[in-house]
Short mmCIF file of C-alpha atoms (C1' of nucleotides) in Angstrom, two decimals:
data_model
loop_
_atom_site.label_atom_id
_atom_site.label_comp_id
_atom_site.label_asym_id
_atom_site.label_seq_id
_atom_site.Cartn_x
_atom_site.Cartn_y
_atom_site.Cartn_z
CA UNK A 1 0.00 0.00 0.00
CA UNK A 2 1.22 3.38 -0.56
CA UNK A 3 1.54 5.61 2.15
CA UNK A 4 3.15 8.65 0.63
CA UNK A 5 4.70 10.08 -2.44
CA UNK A 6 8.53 10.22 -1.93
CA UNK A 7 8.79 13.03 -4.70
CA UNK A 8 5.95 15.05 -3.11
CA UNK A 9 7.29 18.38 -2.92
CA UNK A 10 4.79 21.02 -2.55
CA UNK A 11 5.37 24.83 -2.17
CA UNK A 12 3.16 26.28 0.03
CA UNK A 13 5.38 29.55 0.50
CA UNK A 14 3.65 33.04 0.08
CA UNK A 15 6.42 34.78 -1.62
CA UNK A 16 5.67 38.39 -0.44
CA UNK A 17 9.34 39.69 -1.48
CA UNK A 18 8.63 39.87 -5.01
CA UNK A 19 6.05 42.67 -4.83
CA UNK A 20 8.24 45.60 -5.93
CA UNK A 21 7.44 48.93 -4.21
CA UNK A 22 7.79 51.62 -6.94
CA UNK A 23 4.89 50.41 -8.77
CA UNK A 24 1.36 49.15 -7.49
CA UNK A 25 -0.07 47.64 -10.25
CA UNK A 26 2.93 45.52 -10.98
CA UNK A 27 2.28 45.12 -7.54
CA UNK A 28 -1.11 43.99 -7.55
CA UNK A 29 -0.47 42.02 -11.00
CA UNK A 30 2.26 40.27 -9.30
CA UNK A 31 0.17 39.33 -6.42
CA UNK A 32 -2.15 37.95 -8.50
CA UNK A 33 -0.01 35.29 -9.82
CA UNK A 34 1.22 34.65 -6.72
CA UNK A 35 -2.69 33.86 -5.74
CA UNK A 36 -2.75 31.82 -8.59
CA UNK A 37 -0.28 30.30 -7.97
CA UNK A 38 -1.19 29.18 -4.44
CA UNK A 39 -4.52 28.08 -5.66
CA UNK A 40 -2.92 26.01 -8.11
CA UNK A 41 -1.19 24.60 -4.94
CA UNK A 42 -3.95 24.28 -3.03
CA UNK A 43 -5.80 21.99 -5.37
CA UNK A 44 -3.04 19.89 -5.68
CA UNK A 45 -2.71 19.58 -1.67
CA UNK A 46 -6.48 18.89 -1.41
CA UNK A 47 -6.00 16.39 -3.56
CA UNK A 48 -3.39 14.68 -2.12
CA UNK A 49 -4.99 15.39 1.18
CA UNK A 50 -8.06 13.18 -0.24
CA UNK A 51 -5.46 10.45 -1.27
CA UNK A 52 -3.74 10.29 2.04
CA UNK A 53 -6.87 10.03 4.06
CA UNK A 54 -8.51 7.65 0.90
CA UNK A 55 -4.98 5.44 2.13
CA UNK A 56 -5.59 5.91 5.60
CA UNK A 57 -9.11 4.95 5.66
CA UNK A 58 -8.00 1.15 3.44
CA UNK A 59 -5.15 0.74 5.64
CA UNK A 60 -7.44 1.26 9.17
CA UNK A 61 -10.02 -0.78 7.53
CA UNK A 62 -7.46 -3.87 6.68
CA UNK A 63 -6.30 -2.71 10.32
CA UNK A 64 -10.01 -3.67 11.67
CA UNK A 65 -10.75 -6.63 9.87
CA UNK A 66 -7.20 -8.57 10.70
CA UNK A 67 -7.63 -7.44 14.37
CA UNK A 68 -11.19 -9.39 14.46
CA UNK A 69 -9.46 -12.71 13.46
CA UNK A 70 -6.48 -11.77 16.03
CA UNK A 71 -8.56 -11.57 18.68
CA UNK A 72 -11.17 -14.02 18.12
CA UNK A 73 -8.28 -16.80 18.05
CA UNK A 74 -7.36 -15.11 21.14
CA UNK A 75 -10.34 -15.67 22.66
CA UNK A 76 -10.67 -19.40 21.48
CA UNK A 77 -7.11 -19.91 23.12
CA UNK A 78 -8.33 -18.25 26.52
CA UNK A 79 -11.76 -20.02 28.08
CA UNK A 80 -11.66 -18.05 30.97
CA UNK A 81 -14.82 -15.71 30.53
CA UNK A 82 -13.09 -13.36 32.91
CA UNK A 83 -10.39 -12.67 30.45
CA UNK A 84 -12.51 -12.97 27.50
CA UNK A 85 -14.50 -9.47 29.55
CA UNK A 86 -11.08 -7.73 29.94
CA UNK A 87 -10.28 -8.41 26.03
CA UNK A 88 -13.66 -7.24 24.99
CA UNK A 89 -13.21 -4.25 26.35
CA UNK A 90 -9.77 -3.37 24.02
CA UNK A 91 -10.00 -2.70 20.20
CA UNK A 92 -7.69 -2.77 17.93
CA UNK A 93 -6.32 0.57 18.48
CA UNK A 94 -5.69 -0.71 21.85
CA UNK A 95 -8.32 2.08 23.50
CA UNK A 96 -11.42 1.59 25.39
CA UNK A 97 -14.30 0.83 23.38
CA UNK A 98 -17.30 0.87 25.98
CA UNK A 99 -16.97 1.52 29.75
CA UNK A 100 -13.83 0.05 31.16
CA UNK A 101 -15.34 0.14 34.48
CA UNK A 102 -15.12 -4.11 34.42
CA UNK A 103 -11.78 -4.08 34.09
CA UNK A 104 -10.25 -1.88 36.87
CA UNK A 105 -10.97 -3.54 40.16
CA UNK A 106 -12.26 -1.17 42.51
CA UNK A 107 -10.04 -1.77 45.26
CA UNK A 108 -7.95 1.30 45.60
CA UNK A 109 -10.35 3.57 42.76
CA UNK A 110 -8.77 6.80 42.31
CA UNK A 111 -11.42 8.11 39.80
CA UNK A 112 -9.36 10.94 39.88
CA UNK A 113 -8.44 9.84 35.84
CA UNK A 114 -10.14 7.52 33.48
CA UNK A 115 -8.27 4.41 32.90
CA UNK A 116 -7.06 4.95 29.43
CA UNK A 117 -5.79 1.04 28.51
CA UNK A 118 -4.02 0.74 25.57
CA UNK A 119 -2.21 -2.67 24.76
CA UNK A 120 1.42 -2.77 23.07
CA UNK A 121 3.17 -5.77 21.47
CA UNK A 122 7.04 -5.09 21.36
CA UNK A 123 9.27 -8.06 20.12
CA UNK A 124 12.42 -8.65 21.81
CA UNK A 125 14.69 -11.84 21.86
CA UNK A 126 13.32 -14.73 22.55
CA UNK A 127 15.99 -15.53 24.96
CA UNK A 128 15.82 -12.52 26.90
CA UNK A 129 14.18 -13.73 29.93
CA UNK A 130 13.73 -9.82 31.54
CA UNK A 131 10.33 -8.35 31.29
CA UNK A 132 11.91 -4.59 31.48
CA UNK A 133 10.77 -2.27 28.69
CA UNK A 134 11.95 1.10 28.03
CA UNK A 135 9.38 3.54 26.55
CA UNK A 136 10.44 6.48 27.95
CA UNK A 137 8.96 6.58 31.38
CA UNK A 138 10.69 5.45 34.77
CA UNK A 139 8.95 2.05 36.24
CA UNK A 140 9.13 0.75 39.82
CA UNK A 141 7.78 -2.96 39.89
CA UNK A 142 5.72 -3.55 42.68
CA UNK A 143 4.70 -7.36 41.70
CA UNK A 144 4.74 -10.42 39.93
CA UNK A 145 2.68 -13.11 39.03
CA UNK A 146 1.94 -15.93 37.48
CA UNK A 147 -1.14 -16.27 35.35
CA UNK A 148 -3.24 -19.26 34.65
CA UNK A 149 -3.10 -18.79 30.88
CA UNK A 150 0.48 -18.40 30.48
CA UNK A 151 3.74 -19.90 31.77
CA UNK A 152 5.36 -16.97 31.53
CA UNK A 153 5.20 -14.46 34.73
CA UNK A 154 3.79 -11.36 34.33
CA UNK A 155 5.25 -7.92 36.08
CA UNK A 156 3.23 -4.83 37.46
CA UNK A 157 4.84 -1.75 37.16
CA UNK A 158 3.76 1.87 38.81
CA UNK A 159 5.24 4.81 37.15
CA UNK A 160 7.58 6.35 39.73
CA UNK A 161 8.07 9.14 38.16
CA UNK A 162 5.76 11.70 39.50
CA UNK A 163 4.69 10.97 42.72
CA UNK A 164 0.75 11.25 42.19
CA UNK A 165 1.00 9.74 38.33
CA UNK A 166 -2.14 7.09 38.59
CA UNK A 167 -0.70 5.37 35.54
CA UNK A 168 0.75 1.15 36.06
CA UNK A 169 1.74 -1.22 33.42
CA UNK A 170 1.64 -5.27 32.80
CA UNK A 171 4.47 -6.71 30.80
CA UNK A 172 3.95 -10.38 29.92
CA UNK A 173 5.32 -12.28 27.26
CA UNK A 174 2.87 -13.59 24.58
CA UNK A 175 1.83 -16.87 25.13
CA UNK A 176 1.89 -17.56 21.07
CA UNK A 177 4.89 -16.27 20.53
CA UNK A 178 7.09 -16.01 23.42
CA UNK A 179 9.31 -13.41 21.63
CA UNK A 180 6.54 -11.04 22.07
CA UNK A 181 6.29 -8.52 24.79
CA UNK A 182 2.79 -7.61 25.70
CA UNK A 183 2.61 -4.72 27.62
CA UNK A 184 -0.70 -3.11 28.74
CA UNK A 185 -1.12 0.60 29.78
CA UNK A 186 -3.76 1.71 32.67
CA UNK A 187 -3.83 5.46 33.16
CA UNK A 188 -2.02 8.72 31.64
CA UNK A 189 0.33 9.84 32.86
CA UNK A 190 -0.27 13.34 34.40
CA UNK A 191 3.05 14.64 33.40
CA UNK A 192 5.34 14.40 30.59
CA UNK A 193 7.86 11.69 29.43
CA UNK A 194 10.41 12.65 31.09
CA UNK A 195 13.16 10.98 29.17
CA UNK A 196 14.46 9.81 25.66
CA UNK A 197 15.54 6.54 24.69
CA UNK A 198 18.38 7.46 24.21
CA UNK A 199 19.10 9.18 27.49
CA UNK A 200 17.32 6.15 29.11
CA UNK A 201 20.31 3.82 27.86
CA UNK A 202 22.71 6.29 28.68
CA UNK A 203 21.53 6.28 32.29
CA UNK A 204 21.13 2.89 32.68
CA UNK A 205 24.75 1.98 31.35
CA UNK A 206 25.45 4.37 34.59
CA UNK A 207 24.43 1.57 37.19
CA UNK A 208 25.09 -1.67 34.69
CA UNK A 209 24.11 -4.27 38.02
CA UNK A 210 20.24 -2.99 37.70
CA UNK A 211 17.08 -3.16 35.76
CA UNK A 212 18.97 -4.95 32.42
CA UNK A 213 16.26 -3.80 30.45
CA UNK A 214 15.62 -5.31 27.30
CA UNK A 215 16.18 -3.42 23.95
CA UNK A 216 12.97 -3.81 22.18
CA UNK A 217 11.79 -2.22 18.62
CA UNK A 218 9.53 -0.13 20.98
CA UNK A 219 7.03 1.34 18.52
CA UNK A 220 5.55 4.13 20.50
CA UNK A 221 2.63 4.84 18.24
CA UNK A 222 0.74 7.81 20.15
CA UNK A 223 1.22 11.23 18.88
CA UNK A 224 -0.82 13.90 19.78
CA UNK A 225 -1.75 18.01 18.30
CA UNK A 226 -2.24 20.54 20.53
CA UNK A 227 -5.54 21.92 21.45
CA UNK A 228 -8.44 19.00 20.50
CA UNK A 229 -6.13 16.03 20.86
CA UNK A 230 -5.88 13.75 17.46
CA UNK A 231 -4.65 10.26 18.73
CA UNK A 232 -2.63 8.22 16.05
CA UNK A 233 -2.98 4.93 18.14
CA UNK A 234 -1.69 1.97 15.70
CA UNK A 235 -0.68 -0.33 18.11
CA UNK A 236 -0.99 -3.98 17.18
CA UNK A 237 1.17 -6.94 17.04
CA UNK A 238 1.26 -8.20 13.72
CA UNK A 239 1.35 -4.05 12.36
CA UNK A 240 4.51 -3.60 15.09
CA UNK A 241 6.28 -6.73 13.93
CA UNK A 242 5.71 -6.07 10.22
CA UNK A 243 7.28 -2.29 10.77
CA UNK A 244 10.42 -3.73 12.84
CA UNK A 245 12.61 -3.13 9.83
CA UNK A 246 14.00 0.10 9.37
CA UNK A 247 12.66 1.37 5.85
CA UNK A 248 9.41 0.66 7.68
CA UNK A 249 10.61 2.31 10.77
CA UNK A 250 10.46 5.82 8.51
CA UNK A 251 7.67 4.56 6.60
CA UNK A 252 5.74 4.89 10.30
CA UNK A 253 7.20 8.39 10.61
CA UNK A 254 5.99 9.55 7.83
CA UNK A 255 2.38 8.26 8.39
CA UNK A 256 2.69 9.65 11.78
CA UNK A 257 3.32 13.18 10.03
CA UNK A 258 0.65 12.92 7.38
CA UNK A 259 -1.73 12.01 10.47
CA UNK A 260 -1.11 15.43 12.27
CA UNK A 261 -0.78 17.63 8.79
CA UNK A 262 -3.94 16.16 8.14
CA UNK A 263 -5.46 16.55 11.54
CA UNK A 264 -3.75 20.53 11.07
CA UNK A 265 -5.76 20.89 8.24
CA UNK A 266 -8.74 19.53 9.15
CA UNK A 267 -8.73 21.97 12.68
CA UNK A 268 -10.79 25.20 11.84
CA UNK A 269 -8.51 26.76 14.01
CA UNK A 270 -5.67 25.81 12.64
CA UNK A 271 -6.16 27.25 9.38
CA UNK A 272 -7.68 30.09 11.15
CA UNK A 273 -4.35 31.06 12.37
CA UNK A 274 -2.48 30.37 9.76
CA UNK A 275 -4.85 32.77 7.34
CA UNK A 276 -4.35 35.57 9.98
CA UNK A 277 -0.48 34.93 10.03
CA UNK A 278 -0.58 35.44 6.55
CA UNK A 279 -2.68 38.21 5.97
CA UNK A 280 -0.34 40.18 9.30
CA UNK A 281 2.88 39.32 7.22
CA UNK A 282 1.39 40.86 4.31
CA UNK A 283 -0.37 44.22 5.99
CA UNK A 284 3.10 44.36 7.82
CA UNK A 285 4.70 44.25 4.22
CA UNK A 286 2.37 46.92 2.73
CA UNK A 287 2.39 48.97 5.52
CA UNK A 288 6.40 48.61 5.56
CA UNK A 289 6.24 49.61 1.97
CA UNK A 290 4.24 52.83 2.29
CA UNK A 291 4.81 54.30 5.34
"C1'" DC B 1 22.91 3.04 53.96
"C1'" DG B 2 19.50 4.11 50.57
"C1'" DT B 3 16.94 2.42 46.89
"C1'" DA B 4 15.04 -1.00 43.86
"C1'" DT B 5 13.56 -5.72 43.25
"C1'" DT B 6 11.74 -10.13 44.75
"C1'" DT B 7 8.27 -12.95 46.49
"C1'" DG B 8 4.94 -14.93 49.65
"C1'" DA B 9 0.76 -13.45 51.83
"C1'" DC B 10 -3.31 -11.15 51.60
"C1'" DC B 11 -7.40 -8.80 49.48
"C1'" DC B 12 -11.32 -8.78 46.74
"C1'" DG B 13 -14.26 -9.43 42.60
"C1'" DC B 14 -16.48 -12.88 40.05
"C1'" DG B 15 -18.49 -17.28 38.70
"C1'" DC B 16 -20.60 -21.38 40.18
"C1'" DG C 1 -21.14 -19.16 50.54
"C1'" DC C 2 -17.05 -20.95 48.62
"C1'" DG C 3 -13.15 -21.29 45.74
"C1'" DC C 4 -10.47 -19.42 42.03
"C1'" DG C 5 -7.55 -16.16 40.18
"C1'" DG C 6 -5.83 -11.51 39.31
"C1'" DG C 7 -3.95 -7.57 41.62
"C1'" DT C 8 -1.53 -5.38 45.50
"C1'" DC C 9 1.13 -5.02 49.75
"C1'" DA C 10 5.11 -5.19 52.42
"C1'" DA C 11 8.98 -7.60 54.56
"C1'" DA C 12 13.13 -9.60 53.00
"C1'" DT C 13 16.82 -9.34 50.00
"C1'" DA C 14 20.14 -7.55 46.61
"C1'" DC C 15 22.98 -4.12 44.90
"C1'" DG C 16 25.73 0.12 44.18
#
DNA sequence: CGTATTTGACCCGCGC
DNA sequence: GCGCGGGTCAAATACG
């Protein structure tokens, strides 16, 4: 499927320098052309706007359709009804689709925040026994257990890194495919990430004797526009194992960029701004021009 | 010595 | 009401 046009370069530039000062109907011819001109433009984004979201729309729809046979042999691998509720409750975007009241126990209910789950697949080595994922945020593990449906142990993590975040974390491996990592989200967090990858490894290689955490292909999927938040939530195991490779790596950061220049455009406010930005540079021009 | 992890015990919701 | 099982607590332990 094609996500974007490599060779798509578009000029979107107002090019307000050209308008010469001496004369204002060269002035006003040139600016004419230079409407033209962005019209022209504009078509041909609109257009490609309608292709990208034409693509997005397939791809979310082939998205949707392998996630139903995912998780129904998911569900005919786990009998317990209990776990079939909890799985119910996750799409495939990994986000709440009805009240998600069932799955948080009550016991210590801060309703303070709604519990946001979101489920992430991350493949590591198979022979990496350590259940330790690094996505940015600092973990303190405050249990593990193991689970009826699975050999493999599964760890609860609290975020440590703000003293009131509300947000914890399972990590257990697949039972499919033990290579698999599945980690589930409860929460947001209520501040920001406080730390690259990057500087993650670099403080960890500080104090080598604890939390060895494994090096996954993390694929942190959730982007988000100020103002009315536009989630790109593409979490799913078969997507994050098919974009492990590293042409696909940028093929993902591209889509992730399409999704918020399309969510720009579509925000009323966005273009809003963007009109009065233009039309200030150009009074400021004029009014520069003829004092 | 301070901090993080481990792990057995306990709590509590849910199904029967 | 009872038992199962997931989730959490907290004392013990490990480590720098």
């Amino acid at each position: 499927m094609e996500l974007v046009e490599p060779t798509c370069v578009v000029d979107t530039s107002l090019n307000l320098n050209v308008i010469p000062s001496s004369s204002t109907e060269l002035a006003a011819e040139v600016l004419v052309q230079e409407l033209r001109r962005l019209s022209s433009e504009n078509k041909r984004l609109t257009k490609k706007l309608n292709h990208m979201c034409e693509n997005y729309v397939a791809m979310q729809k082939h998205l949707s359709q392998f996630s139903h046979v995912h998780f129904e042999n998911e569900l005919a691998l786990t009998p317990s009804p209990r776990k079939r509720k909890v799985e119910d409750c996750i799409n495939l975007f990994g986000v709440p689709e009805s009240s998600d009241d069932t799955f948080k126990r009550p016991k210590h209910n801060n309703n303070t925040s709604p519990n946001k789950i979101s489920k992430v697949f991350i493949r590591t080595d198979a022979s990496d026994t350590s259940l330790y994922v690094k996505d940015g945020y600092q973990w303190r593990k405050y249990g593990q257990k193991v689970t009826r449906d699975n050999p493999s142990p599964r760890a609860y993590f609290k975020c440590s890194y703000a003293p009131g975040c509300p947000v914890k974390k399972k990590v257990q491996r697949s039972v499919e495919d033990p290579s698999v990592l599945v980690t589930t989200y409860e929460g947001e967090h209520n501040h920001a990430q406080q730390e690259a990858e990057i500087s993650m490894s670099s403080r960890q290689s500080e104090s080598p004797g604890r939390s060895v955490a494994a090096k996954p292909s993390v694929m942190n999927l959730q982007s988000r526009v100020g103002g009315p938040s536009v989630t790109v939530d593409l979490v799913h195991s078969k997507l994050v194992e098919n974009f492990n490779g590293q042409s696909q790596k940028s093929s993902i950061q591209q889509f992730i960029v399409q999704q918020m220049a399309t969510s720009l455009t579509r925000d009323p406010n966005f273009t809003a701004a963007l009109a009065t930005a233009i039309s200030g540079k150009f009074l400021h021009h004029t009014s520069t021009d003829n004092p």
